[in-house]
Coordinates of N, CA and C in Angstrom, one line a residue:
M1 N -2.9 12.8 5.8 CA -2.2 11.9 6.3 C -1.9 10.9 7.2
S2 N -3.1 10.5 7.7 CA -3.7 10.0 8.4 C -3.6 8.4 8.1
L3 N -4.0 8.2 7.3 CA -3.3 6.9 5.5 C -1.8 6.8 6.4
L4 N -0.9 7.3 6.7 CA 0.1 6.6 7.4 C 0.3 5.3 8.0
V5 N -0.5 5.5 8.9 CA 0.0 4.4 9.9 C -1.4 2.5 9.5
F6 N -2.0 3.7 7.5 CA -2.0 2.1 7.7 C -1.6 1.4 6.3
T7 N -0.9 1.9 6.7 CA 0.7 0.6 5.6 C 0.8 0.4 5.8
L8 N 1.5 0.5 8.0 CA 1.6 -0.6 9.1 C 0.3 -1.8 8.8
I9 N -0.3 -1.0 9.1 CA -1.4 -2.2 9.7 C -2.1 -3.3 8.3
F10 N -2.4 -2.3 7.5 CA -2.2 -3.4 6.2 C -1.9 -5.0 6.1
P11 N 0.1 -4.9 6.3 CA 0.7 -6.1 6.1 C 0.9 -6.3 7.6
L12 N 0.3 -6.3 8.7 CA 0.6 -6.8 10.3 C -1.0 -7.4 10.7
L13 N -1.7 -7.0 9.9 CA -3.7 -7.8 9.9 C -3.2 -9.1 9.1
G14 N -2.9 -8.8 8.0 CA -2.8 -10.0 7.3 C -2.5 -10.8 7.6
A15 N -1.0 -11.0 8.4 CA 0.0 -11.8 8.8 C -0.6 -12.1 10.2
I16 N -1.2 -11.8 10.3 CA -2.4 -12.1 12.1 C -2.7 -13.5 11.6
T17 N -3.6 -13.0 10.0 CA -4.8 -13.9 9.2 C -4.2 -14.9 8.9
L18 N -3.1 -14.6 8.6 CA -3.0 -16.1 7.3 C -1.9 -16.8 9.1
S19 N -1.3 -16.4 10.2 CA -0.9 -16.8 11.5 C -1.7 -17.5 12.2
L20 N -3.4 -17.6 12.2 CA -4.3 -18.3 12.7 C -5.2 -19.1 12.0
F21 N -4.0 -19.3 10.1 CA -5.4 -20.1 9.8 C -3.7 -20.5 8.9
P22 N -2.9 -21.1 9.3 CA -1.9 -21.4 8.5 C -1.9 -22.7 7.1
R23 N -2.8 -23.3 8.1 CA -2.7 -24.8 6.9 C -4.4 -24.3 5.5
M24 N -4.5 -22.2 5.7 CA -5.6 -22.1 4.8 C -4.9 -22.8 3.1
S25 N -6.1 -23.1 2.3 CA -5.8 -23.3 0.5 C -4.7 -22.3 0.4
Y26 N -4.3 -23.3 -0.9 CA -3.3 -22.3 -1.3 C -3.7 -20.9 -2.2
G27 N -4.7 -20.9 -2.8 CA -5.4 -19.8 -3.0 C -5.3 -18.9 -2.0
A28 N -6.3 -18.9 -0.9 CA -6.8 -17.9 0.4 C -5.1 -17.3 0.9
A29 N -4.1 -18.2 0.7 CA -3.1 -17.7 2.0 C -2.7 -16.4 0.6
R30 N -2.6 -17.0 -0.8 CA -1.7 -16.1 -2.2 C -2.3 -15.0 -1.6
T31 N -3.9 -15.3 -2.0 CA -4.9 -14.1 -2.5 C -4.6 -13.1 -1.0
I32 N -4.9 -13.2 0.4 CA -4.7 -12.6 1.9 C -3.0 -11.9 1.4
G33 N -2.3 -12.3 0.9 CA -0.5 -12.0 1.4 C -0.5 -11.3 0.2
T34 N -1.2 -11.4 -0.7 CA -1.0 -10.3 -2.2 C -1.4 -8.7 -2.1
A35 N -3.2 -9.1 -1.0 CA -4.2 -8.3 -0.6 C -3.5 -6.9 0.0
S36 N -2.9 -8.4 0.6 CA -2.1 -7.2 2.6 C -1.6 -6.2 1.6
V37 N 0.0 -7.2 1.3 CA 1.3 -5.9 0.4 C 0.3 -5.2 -0.9
G38 N -0.4 -5.5 -1.6 CA -1.0 -4.7 -2.4 C -2.1 -3.1 -2.2
L39 N -2.3 -3.9 -0.8 CA -3.3 -2.2 0.0 C -1.9 -1.3 0.9
S40 N -0.8 -2.1 0.8 CA 0.0 -1.3 2.0 C 0.9 -0.2 1.1
A41 N 1.3 -0.9 -0.2 CA 1.7 -0.1 -1.0 C 1.0 0.5 -2.1
A42 N -0.6 0.8 -2.4 CA -1.4 1.4 -3.2 C -1.5 3.3 -1.7
T43 N -1.0 2.5 -0.4 CA -1.8 3.1 0.4 C -0.4 4.4 0.4
F44 N 0.8 3.9 0.2 CA 2.1 4.6 0.4 C 1.7 5.2 -0.7
A45 N 1.6 5.0 -2.3 CA 1.8 5.7 -2.8 C 0.3 7.1 -2.6
L46 N -0.8 6.9 -2.3 CA -1.5 7.5 -2.1 C -0.6 9.0 -0.7
V47 N 0.1 8.3 -0.2 CA 0.9 9.0 0.6 C 2.1 10.4 0.5
A48 N 2.3 9.3 -0.7 CA 3.4 10.0 -1.6 C 3.0 11.0 -2.4
V49 N 1.9 11.1 -3.1 CA 0.9 12.1 -3.3 C 0.4 13.4 -2.6
F50 N -0.2 13.2 -1.3 CA -0.6 13.4 -0.9 C 1.0 14.8 -0.1
W51 N 2.3 13.7 0.2 CA 3.1 14.6 1.3 C 3.9 15.6 -0.7
S52 N 3.8 15.2 -1.2 CA 3.9 16.6 -2.7 C 3.2 17.1 -1.9
W53 N 1.9 17.1 -2.7 CA 0.8 18.2 -2.8 C 0.7 19.2 -1.3
S54 N 1.5 18.6 -0.2 CA 1.4 19.5 0.4 C 3.0 20.4 0.9
G55 N 3.5 20.5 -0.5 CA 4.9 20.4 -0.3 C 6.0 19.8 0.2
G56 N 6.0 18.8 0.4 CA 7.1 17.9 0.7 C 7.6 18.6 1.6
F57 N 7.3 18.8 3.2 CA 7.9 19.3 4.3 C 7.5 17.9 4.7
P58 N 8.0 18.1 6.3 CA 8.4 16.2 6.6 C 7.0 16.4 7.4
F59 N 6.8 15.0 7.9 CA 5.4 14.9 8.8 C 5.4 13.5 9.6
I60 N 4.8 14.0 10.9 CA 4.6 14.0 11.8 C 2.9 13.0 12.6
Q61 N 3.6 11.9 13.1 CA 2.0 11.7 13.2 C 1.7 10.8 14.4
T62 N 1.6 11.4 15.1 CA 1.9 11.0 16.4 C 0.5 9.8 17.3
L63 N 0.0 8.6 17.7 CA -0.6 7.8 17.4 C -1.2 7.3 19.2
W64 N 0.5 7.2 19.7 CA 0.0 7.5 21.5 C 0.5 7.7 22.3
K65 N 1.1 8.7 23.8 CA 1.7 8.8 24.1 C 2.1 6.9 25.0
W66 N 3.4 6.8 24.5 CA 4.7 5.5 25.6 C 5.0 5.9 26.4
I67 N 5.5 6.5 26.3 CA 6.1 7.2 28.2 C 6.2 8.4 28.2
D68 N 4.9 8.8 29.9 CA 4.4 10.1 30.0 C 5.3 10.2 31.6
A69 N 6.3 10.7 32.0 CA 7.3 10.9 33.2 C 7.4 12.2 33.4
G70 N 6.8 13.0 33.6 CA 7.5 14.4 34.0 C 7.8 15.2 33.0
D71 N 9.3 15.6 33.0 CA 9.5 16.4 31.6 C 10.2 15.1 30.2
F72 N 9.8 13.8 31.3 CA 10.4 12.5 29.7 C 9.3 11.9 29.1
Q73 N 9.2 12.4 28.1 CA 8.4 11.6 27.4 C 8.6 11.2 25.9
V74 N 7.7 9.3 25.6 CA 8.5 9.2 24.9 C 6.5 8.6 23.5
N75 N 7.3 9.4 22.4 CA 5.5 9.1 22.0 C 6.0 8.1 20.8
F76 N 4.6 7.0 20.6 CA 5.0 6.4 19.4 C 4.4 7.1 18.5
S77 N 5.5 7.6 17.6 CA 4.9 8.7 16.8 C 6.0 7.9 15.7
L78 N 5.1 8.3 13.9 CA 5.2 8.0 12.5 C 6.1 9.0 11.8
Y79 N 6.8 9.4 11.6 CA 7.5 10.4 10.7 C 8.3 10.2 9.3
L80 N 7.2 10.9 8.3 CA 7.8 10.5 7.1 C 8.8 12.6 6.9
D81 N 10.0 11.9 5.3 CA 9.9 12.6 5.0 C 10.8 12.4 3.5
G82 N 11.2 13.2 3.0 CA 11.5 12.3 1.2 C 12.3 10.7 1.5
L83 N 12.9 10.4 2.3 CA 14.7 9.9 2.3 C 13.4 7.9 3.2
S84 N 13.1 8.8 4.1 CA 11.8 7.5 4.4 C 10.4 7.2 3.4
L85 N 10.3 8.1 3.1 CA 9.5 7.6 1.5 C 10.1 7.0 0.5
T86 N 11.3 7.4 0.4 CA 11.2 6.9 -0.9 C 12.4 4.8 -0.1
F87 N 12.5 5.2 1.2 CA 12.6 3.6 1.5 C 11.3 3.0 1.9
A88 N 10.3 3.3 1.9 CA 8.9 3.0 2.4 C 8.6 2.7 1.6
L89 N 8.9 2.9 0.1 CA 8.0 2.8 -1.1 C 8.8 1.3 -1.5
L90 N 9.9 0.9 -1.4 CA 10.8 0.6 -2.2 C 10.7 -1.0 -1.0
V91 N 10.1 -0.7 0.4 CA 10.1 -2.0 0.7 C 9.0 -2.7 0.8
T92 N 7.7 -1.7 0.1 CA 6.3 -2.1 0.1 C 6.4 -2.7 -2.0
G93 N 7.5 -2.2 -2.5 CA 7.7 -2.4 -4.4 C 8.2 -3.8 -3.9
I94 N 9.2 -3.7 -3.4 CA 10.2 -5.3 -3.3 C 8.9 -6.6 -2.8
G95 N 8.1 -5.9 -1.9 CA 7.8 -6.6 -0.9 C 6.6 -7.4 -2.0
A96 N 5.9 -6.5 -2.5 CA 4.9 -6.8 -3.3 C 5.7 -8.4 -4.6
L97 N 6.6 -7.7 -5.0 CA 7.3 -8.8 -5.7 C 7.9 -9.9 -5.3
I98 N 7.9 -10.0 -4.5 CA 8.5 -11.2 -3.4 C 7.6 -12.0 -3.5
V99 N 6.1 -11.7 -2.6 CA 4.8 -12.0 -2.4 C 4.0 -12.8 -4.0
L100 N 4.5 -12.5 -4.6 CA 4.1 -12.3 -6.0 C 5.1 -13.6 -6.5
Y101 N 6.5 -13.9 -6.6 CA 6.7 -14.8 -6.8 C 6.6 -16.1 -6.3
A102 N 6.4 -15.7 -4.4 CA 7.1 -17.0 -3.8 C 5.1 -17.7 -3.9
G103 N 4.5 -17.0 -4.3 CA 3.3 -17.4 -4.6 C 3.3 -18.3 -5.5
G104 N 3.8 -18.5 -6.7 CA 4.2 -19.8 -7.7 C 5.2 -20.0 -7.3
Y105 N 6.3 -20.0 -6.6 CA 7.5 -21.2 -6.1 C 6.9 -22.2 -4.7
L106 N 5.9 -21.4 -4.3 CA 5.9 -22.3 -3.3 C 4.4 -22.8 -3.2
K107 N 3.8 -22.8 -4.1 CA 2.5 -23.8 -4.5 C 2.3 -25.2 -4.2
G108 N 1.6 -25.8 -3.6 CA 1.7 -27.0 -3.6 C 2.1 -27.1 -1.9
H109 N 3.2 -26.0 -1.0 CA 3.4 -26.4 -0.3 C 2.8 -26.2 1.1
E110 N 2.6 -27.0 2.5 CA 1.8 -27.3 3.0 C 1.8 -26.1 4.2
D111 N 3.3 -25.8 4.2 CA 2.8 -24.8 4.9 C 3.1 -23.0 4.5
Q112 N 3.5 -22.9 3.0 CA 2.9 -21.4 2.4 C 1.8 -20.5 3.6
G113 N 1.2 -21.0 3.4 CA 0.5 -19.9 4.8 C 0.9 -19.2 5.2
R114 N 1.9 -20.3 6.1 CA 2.7 -19.8 7.6 C 4.4 -18.9 6.5
F115 N 4.4 -18.9 5.5 CA 5.5 -18.1 4.7 C 5.2 -16.7 5.0
F116 N 4.3 -16.6 3.8 CA 3.4 -15.9 3.6 C 3.3 -14.1 4.8
S117 N 2.5 -15.3 6.2 CA 3.0 -14.4 7.7 C 4.1 -14.5 7.8
F118 N 5.5 -15.0 7.9 CA 6.3 -14.1 7.9 C 6.1 -13.0 7.5
I119 N 6.4 -13.4 5.3 CA 7.3 -12.2 4.5 C 6.0 -11.2 4.9
L120 N 4.9 -11.3 5.6 CA 4.8 -10.3 5.7 C 4.1 -9.3 7.4
M121 N 4.9 -10.3 8.6 CA 5.4 -9.8 9.4 C 6.8 -9.4 8.9
F122 N 7.3 -9.3 8.5 CA 8.8 -8.5 7.8 C 9.2 -7.1 7.5
M123 N 7.9 -7.4 6.7 CA 7.8 -6.3 6.0 C 6.8 -4.9 6.7
G124 N 6.0 -5.5 7.3 CA 5.0 -4.2 8.2 C 6.2 -3.7 9.3
S125 N 7.2 -5.0 10.2 CA 8.7 -4.3 10.4 C 9.8 -3.2 9.6
M126 N 10.0 -3.7 9.1 CA 10.7 -2.7 8.0 C 9.6 -1.6 7.8
L127 N 8.9 -1.9 7.5 CA 7.7 0.0 7.5 C 8.4 0.6 8.6
G128 N 7.9 0.0 9.7 CA 7.8 1.2 10.6 C 9.2 1.1 11.2
L129 N 10.0 0.6 10.5 CA 11.3 1.2 10.9 C 12.4 2.0 10.2
V130 N 11.5 2.2 8.8 CA 12.2 3.1 7.9 C 11.4 4.6 7.8
V131 N 9.6 4.6 8.9 CA 9.3 6.1 9.2 C 8.8 5.8 10.5
A132 N 9.9 4.8 11.8 CA 9.2 5.5 12.6 C 10.3 6.1 13.5
D133 N 9.8 7.5 14.3 CA 10.3 8.7 14.8 C 10.7 8.9 16.3
S134 N 10.4 8.4 17.1 CA 10.9 8.0 18.6 C 12.0 7.0 18.7
F135 N 13.2 7.6 19.0 CA 14.2 6.4 19.4 C 13.0 4.9 20.1
L136 N 12.5 4.8 20.8 CA 12.2 3.7 21.8 C 11.3 2.5 19.8
T137 N 10.4 3.8 19.7 CA 9.9 3.3 18.6 C 11.3 2.3 17.3
L138 N 11.9 3.2 17.1 CA 13.1 2.4 16.4 C 13.6 1.3 16.3
F139 N 13.7 1.2 18.5 CA 14.3 -0.2 18.5 C 12.9 -1.0 18.2
V140 N 12.5 -0.8 18.7 CA 11.6 -2.1 18.5 C 11.2 -2.7 17.2
F141 N 10.9 -1.7 16.8 CA 11.1 -2.3 15.2 C 11.7 -3.1 14.5
W142 N 13.4 -2.7 15.1 CA 14.1 -3.0 14.6 C 14.7 -4.2 15.1
E143 N 14.3 -4.3 16.3 CA 13.9 -6.1 17.1 C 12.8 -6.9 16.4
L144 N 11.9 -6.7 15.9 CA 11.3 -7.4 14.9 C 11.7 -7.8 13.7
T145 N 12.3 -6.3 13.3 CA 13.2 -7.0 11.9 C 13.8 -8.6 12.3
S146 N 14.3 -8.5 13.6 CA 14.9 -9.9 14.3 C 14.8 -10.8 14.2
I147 N 13.8 -10.6 15.1 CA 12.5 -12.3 15.3 C 12.2 -11.9 13.6
T148 N 11.3 -11.8 12.9 CA 10.9 -12.1 11.7 C 12.5 -12.3 10.5
S149 N 13.3 -12.2 10.9 CA 14.0 -12.6 9.9 C 14.8 -14.0 10.0
F150 N 14.9 -13.9 11.0 CA 14.8 -15.5 12.2 C 14.0 -16.7 11.6
L151 N 12.2 -16.6 11.8 CA 10.9 -17.0 11.4 C 11.6 -17.3 9.9
L152 N 11.9 -16.3 9.3 CA 11.7 -16.3 8.3 C 13.3 -17.5 7.0
I153 N 14.2 -16.9 8.0 CA 15.8 -18.3 7.8 C 15.2 -19.0 7.7
G154 N 14.5 -19.4 8.8 CA 13.9 -21.0 9.6 C 13.3 -21.7 9.3
F155 N 12.5 -20.5 8.1 CA 11.1 -21.4 7.9 C 11.3 -23.1 7.5
D156 N 12.4 -23.6 6.8 CA 12.3 -24.8 6.8 C 13.3 -25.1 7.6
H157 N 12.3 -25.7 9.3 CA 13.1 -25.7 9.7 C 13.2 -27.4 10.2
S158 N 12.9 -28.4 9.2 CA 13.7 -29.5 9.3 C 15.0 -30.1 9.3
R159 N 15.3 -29.0 8.6 CA 16.7 -28.9 8.2 C 17.8 -28.2 8.7
E160 N 18.5 -29.2 9.2 CA 19.7 -28.4 10.3 C 20.1 -27.3 9.5
A161 N 20.2 -27.2 8.7 CA 21.5 -26.2 8.3 C 20.5 -25.0 7.8
S162 N 18.8 -24.7 8.3 CA 18.8 -23.7 8.7 C 18.6 -23.2 10.0
R163 N 17.5 -23.8 10.8 CA 17.6 -24.1 11.7 C 19.0 -23.0 12.1
R164 N 20.1 -23.8 12.5 CA 21.9 -23.1 12.3 C 21.7 -21.7 11.8
A165 N 21.8 -21.7 10.4 CA 21.7 -20.4 10.1 C 20.5 -19.0 10.8
A166 N 19.5 -19.8 11.1 CA 18.1 -18.6 11.5 C 19.1 -18.5 13.2
L167 N 19.6 -19.5 13.8 CA 20.4 -18.3 15.3 C 21.5 -17.5 14.6
Q168 N 22.2 -18.1 13.6 CA 23.4 -17.6 14.2 C 23.2 -16.3 13.4
A169 N 21.7 -16.1 12.8 CA 21.4 -14.5 12.0 C 20.6 -13.6 13.3
L170 N 19.8 -14.7 14.3 CA 19.3 -13.6 15.6 C 20.1 -12.9 16.3
V171 N 21.4 -14.0 16.1 CA 22.0 -13.8 17.9 C 23.0 -12.4 17.1
V172 N 23.2 -12.3 15.4 CA 24.2 -11.3 15.3 C 23.3 -9.9 15.1
T173 N 22.0 -10.6 14.4 CA 21.5 -8.6 14.8 C 20.8 -8.9 16.0
G174 N 20.7 -9.8 16.7 CA 20.4 -8.9 18.7 C 21.9 -8.3 18.5
L175 N 22.7 -8.7 18.3 CA 24.0 -7.4 18.8 C 24.2 -6.5 17.9
G176 N 23.2 -6.8 16.8 CA 23.6 -4.8 16.7 C 22.3 -4.0 17.0
G177 N 21.0 -4.7 17.2 CA 20.4 -4.2 18.2 C 21.2 -3.9 19.2
L178 N 21.8 -3.7 19.4 CA 22.0 -4.0 21.1 C 22.9 -2.7 20.8
S179 N 24.0 -2.2 19.7 CA 24.8 -1.7 19.6 C 24.1 -0.2 18.7
L180 N 22.7 -0.3 18.2 CA 22.1 0.6 18.1 C 21.3 1.1 19.1
L181 N 20.7 0.8 20.1 CA 20.3 1.0 21.6 C 21.4 2.0 22.4
A182 N 22.8 0.9 22.1 CA 23.7 2.2 23.0 C 24.8 3.3 22.2
G183 N 24.6 3.5 20.6 CA 23.9 4.9 19.9 C 22.8 5.5 20.0
L184 N 21.2 5.2 20.4 CA 20.7 5.8 20.7 C 20.8 6.5 22.2
L185 N 21.2 5.7 22.9 CA 21.7 6.2 24.8 C 22.0 7.5 24.4
V186 N 23.6 7.1 24.2 CA 24.2 8.3 23.6 C 23.8 9.6 23.1
I187 N 23.2 9.1 21.8 CA 22.8 10.4 21.5 C 21.6 11.1 23.0
W188 N 20.9 10.7 23.4 CA 19.7 10.7 24.1 C 20.2 11.7 25.2
S189 N 21.5 11.0 26.0 CA 22.6 11.6 26.9 C 23.1 13.4 26.7
A190 N 23.3 13.3 25.2 CA 24.0 14.6 24.8 C 22.9 15.3 23.9
T191 N 22.2 15.6 23.8 CA 21.2 15.9 23.5 C 19.6 16.1 24.2
G192 N 19.6 15.8 24.9 CA 18.4 15.4 25.6 C 16.4 14.8 24.7
V193 N 17.3 14.8 23.9 CA 15.5 14.5 22.9 C 15.4 13.1 22.6
T194 N 14.3 12.5 22.0 CA 14.4 11.1 21.8 C 13.8 10.7 21.1
S195 N 13.7 11.4 19.7 CA 12.9 11.5 18.2 C 13.7 11.9 17.6
M196 N 13.4 11.4 16.5 CA 14.2 11.6 15.2 C 13.8 13.0 14.4
S197 N 12.5 13.6 15.2 CA 12.3 14.5 14.2 C 12.9 15.5 14.9
A198 N 13.0 15.8 16.8 CA 13.7 17.0 17.2 C 15.0 16.9 17.0
L199 N 15.4 15.8 16.7 CA 16.9 15.5 16.6 C 17.3 16.2 15.4
L200 N 16.3 16.3 13.8 CA 16.7 16.7 13.1 C 16.5 18.2 12.8
A201 N 15.3 18.1 14.2 CA 14.9 19.9 13.8 C 16.2 20.6 14.6
S202 N 17.2 20.3 15.7 CA 17.8 20.6 16.5 C 19.4 20.5 16.2
E203 N 19.8 20.5 15.2 CA 21.2 20.4 14.3 C 22.9 21.1 15.1
S204 N 21.9 21.3 15.8 CA 23.8 21.8 16.1 C 23.5 21.2 17.9
A205 N 22.7 20.5 18.3 CA 22.5 19.4 19.5 C 23.7 18.7 19.7
L206 N 24.6 18.0 18.6 CA 25.7 17.1 18.8 C 26.4 17.6 18.3
R207 N 26.9 19.0 17.5 CA 27.5 19.8 17.6 C 28.4 19.9 18.8
D208 N 27.4 20.3 19.8 CA 28.4 21.4 20.6 C 28.5 20.3 21.9
A209 N 28.6 18.4 21.6 CA 29.2 17.5 22.4 C 30.2 17.0 21.3
P210 N 31.1 17.7 21.2 CA 32.2 16.6 20.8 C 32.1 15.4 20.4
L211 N 32.7 15.4 22.2 CA 33.2 14.2 22.9 C 32.1 13.1 22.7
L212 N 31.3 13.6 22.4 CA 30.3 11.6 22.5 C 30.1 11.4 20.8
R213 N 30.0 12.1 19.8 CA 30.4 11.4 18.5 C 31.2 10.8 18.0
P214 N 31.8 10.6 18.4 CA 32.5 9.2 18.9 C 32.1 7.8 18.3
P215 N 31.8 7.9 20.4 CA 31.1 6.3 20.7 C 30.0 6.5 19.8
A216 N 28.7 7.4 19.5 CA 27.8 7.2 18.4 C 27.7 6.6 17.2
N217 N 29.2 7.7 16.6 CA 28.9 7.2 15.4 C 29.4 5.4 15.0
G218 N 30.3 5.9 16.3 CA 31.0 3.8 16.2 C 30.1 2.3 16.1
F219 N 29.1 2.9 17.0 CA 28.5 2.3 17.2 C 27.1 1.6 16.6
F220 N 27.1 3.2 16.5 CA 25.5 3.5 14.8 C 26.2 2.3 12.9
S221 N 28.1 2.7 13.6 CA 28.8 1.2 12.4 C 29.2 0.1 12.7
Q222 N 28.7 -0.6 14.0 CA 28.5 -1.5 14.2 C 27.8 -2.2 13.8
N223 N 26.3 -0.8 14.3 CA 24.4 -1.7 13.7 C 25.0 -1.9 11.9
H224 N 25.5 -1.3 11.2 CA 25.2 -1.8 9.9 C 26.0 -2.3 9.5
F225 N 27.3 -2.8 10.3 CA 27.8 -3.9 9.5 C 27.0 -5.1 10.7
V226 N 25.9 -4.9 10.5 CA 25.4 -6.6 11.3 C 24.6 -6.3 10.2
K227 N 23.9 -5.5 9.4 CA 23.1 -6.7 8.6 C 24.7 -6.3 7.6
V228 N 25.3 -6.2 7.2 CA 26.1 -6.9 6.5 C 26.9 -7.9 6.0
A229 N 26.8 -8.7 7.5 CA 27.5 -9.8 8.0 C 26.1 -10.3 8.0
I230 N 25.0 -10.1 8.2 CA 24.4 -11.1 8.3 C 24.2 -11.9 6.7
L231 N 24.6 -11.4 5.3 CA 24.1 -11.9 4.0 C 25.4 -12.7 3.9
F232 N 26.1 -13.0 5.0 CA 27.6 -14.1 4.9 C 26.7 -15.4 6.0
V233 N 25.9 -14.9 6.7 CA 25.6 -15.6 6.8 C 23.9 -16.7 7.3
C234 N 23.4 -16.0 5.8 CA 22.5 -17.3 4.9 C 22.8 -17.5 4.1

């Protein structure tokens, strides 16, 4: 299951490479973009096979300790279960189709390398979001999706409409990130846990704090509304 982290590394590594050489040839940019997405999707397919062979139990991969202050510890860790695996396969599958389509649609465009770097960064951020374990990791990847969606929407920055839509999307998703952070802080104060795996393992934690459930649900509902609202912004 150590393969799980490579599903994030491949698209992010491709994005970094294309960012360093934004004006590379069309063929090279498309090859790097397609290879990055293809390797990530293939790795996730292998992870899905190994996960099913292991009995389909939730899997946690801790990469390093992010915060270690006495009893308060936050790890940079990844969490895989059936739901996160399904969304991760959707992200990699749809991401592969977008890269293939964009490769033909942007053929000859002088900034097609820059677009591929943005879409790979967005894909890597989305993958990190669906497999994040700690609350802090979840929030960081959420903010990365906000930044990369801003870059994608404003890709054609020479047009005022693109710049305006990108700025509106950044503001909307930024507000959603604050709602997400507030909801996570409410859960942490109610339960004392800082990760999704610990929260799911203690199902009675939130039931023991009924007064904190409404505000937490309210913050998360507002966060979900943001993702719907951004469709109208774009």
